[in-house]
Amino acid sequence: MKYLYQTKVTNDQGLNGTAYVKGNHELAVVTSSPISTDAGTNPEQLIGLSWATCFNSTIEILLQSKGIEKRVG
């Protein structure tokens, strides 16, 4: 099977630390517990962002395949 996209992510500091995305578009994200007052994004927020982005991309592809123009706002 041919991969269209691959990425590598690392979190070696646990919940309160930094998670990293390696590769062409390197990214470091400070993470923290959702019940903490510490700065950082919690894992639940990251999953929510992932789901929202995947859902939006799927809807865009479906609209495009039906010739329907996307409206924003």
PDB file of N, CA and C in Angstrom, residues 46-62:
ATOM      1  N   LEU A  46      -7.135  18.634  21.607  1.00  0.00           N
ATOM      2  CA  LEU A  46      -6.440  18.194  20.394  1.00  0.00           C
ATOM      3  C   LEU A  46      -7.271  17.180  19.614  1.00  0.00           C
ATOM      4  N   ILE A  47      -7.929  16.264  20.320  1.00  0.00           N
ATOM      5  CA  ILE A  47      -8.806  15.302  19.645  1.00  0.00           C
ATOM      6  C   ILE A  47      -9.975  16.029  18.996  1.00  0.00           C
ATOM      7  N   GLY A  48     -10.555  16.994  19.709  1.00  0.00           N
ATOM      8  CA  GLY A  48     -11.657  17.779  19.146  1.00  0.00           C
ATOM      9  C   GLY A  48     -11.244  18.514  17.880  1.00  0.00           C
ATOM     10  N   LEU A  49     -10.057  19.114  17.890  1.00  0.00           N
ATOM     11  CA  LEU A  49      -9.549  19.790  16.691  1.00  0.00           C
ATOM     12  C   LEU A  49      -9.374  18.810  15.540  1.00  0.00           C
ATOM     13  N   SER A  50      -8.856  17.629  15.839  1.00  0.00           N
ATOM     14  CA  SER A  50      -8.657  16.605  14.806  1.00  0.00           C
ATOM     15  C   SER A  50      -9.978  16.174  14.195  1.00  0.00           C
ATOM     16  N   TRP A  51     -10.956  15.877  15.046  1.00  0.00           N
ATOM     17  CA  TRP A  51     -12.271  15.447  14.546  1.00  0.00           C
ATOM     18  C   TRP A  51     -12.927  16.541  13.711  1.00  0.00           C
ATOM     19  N   ALA A  52     -12.882  17.777  14.197  1.00  0.00           N
ATOM     20  CA  ALA A  52     -13.511  18.884  13.471  1.00  0.00           C
ATOM     21  C   ALA A  52     -12.865  19.079  12.101  1.00  0.00           C
ATOM     22  N   THR A  53     -11.539  18.976  12.048  1.00  0.00           N
ATOM     23  CA  THR A  53     -10.831  19.153  10.784  1.00  0.00           C
ATOM     24  C   THR A  53     -11.143  18.021   9.814  1.00  0.00           C
ATOM     25  N   CYS A  54     -11.153  16.780  10.290  1.00  0.00           N
ATOM     26  CA  CYS A  54     -11.479  15.632   9.431  1.00  0.00           C
ATOM     27  C   CYS A  54     -12.917  15.717   8.926  1.00  0.00           C
ATOM     28  N   PHE A  55     -13.845  16.074   9.805  1.00  0.00           N
ATOM     29  CA  PHE A  55     -15.245  16.204   9.419  1.00  0.00           C
ATOM     30  C   PHE A  55     -15.408  17.296   8.363  1.00  0.00           C
ATOM     31  N   ASN A  56     -14.774  18.445   8.583  1.00  0.00           N
ATOM     32  CA  ASN A  56     -14.862  19.545   7.631  1.00  0.00           C
ATOM     33  C   ASN A  56     -14.280  19.148   6.277  1.00  0.00           C
ATOM     34  N   SER A  57     -13.152  18.455   6.278  1.00  0.00           N
ATOM     35  CA  SER A  57     -12.532  18.016   5.021  1.00  0.00           C
ATOM     36  C   SER A  57     -13.440  17.052   4.271  1.00  0.00           C
ATOM     37  N   THR A  58     -14.085  16.142   4.994  1.00  0.00           N
ATOM     38  CA  THR A  58     -15.010  15.188   4.372  1.00  0.00           C
ATOM     39  C   THR A  58     -16.186  15.913   3.739  1.00  0.00           C
ATOM     40  N   ILE A  59     -16.765  16.872   4.450  1.00  0.00           N
ATOM     41  CA  ILE A  59     -17.888  17.650   3.911  1.00  0.00           C
ATOM     42  C   ILE A  59     -17.454  18.422   2.669  1.00  0.00           C
ATOM     43  N   GLU A  60     -16.266  19.027   2.697  1.00  0.00           N
ATOM     44  CA  GLU A  60     -15.770  19.760   1.526  1.00  0.00           C
ATOM     45  C   GLU A  60     -15.648  18.846   0.308  1.00  0.00           C
ATOM     46  N   ILE A  61     -15.117  17.643   0.501  1.00  0.00           N
ATOM     47  CA  ILE A  61     -14.969  16.693  -0.609  1.00  0.00           C
ATOM     48  C   ILE A  61     -16.331  16.285  -1.150  1.00  0.00           C
ATOM     49  N   LEU A  62     -17.288  16.023  -0.256  1.00  0.00           N
ATOM     50  CA  LEU A  62     -18.642  15.664  -0.696  1.00  0.00           C
ATOM     51  C   LEU A  62     -19.299  16.804  -1.466  1.00  0.00           C
TER      52      LEU A  62
END
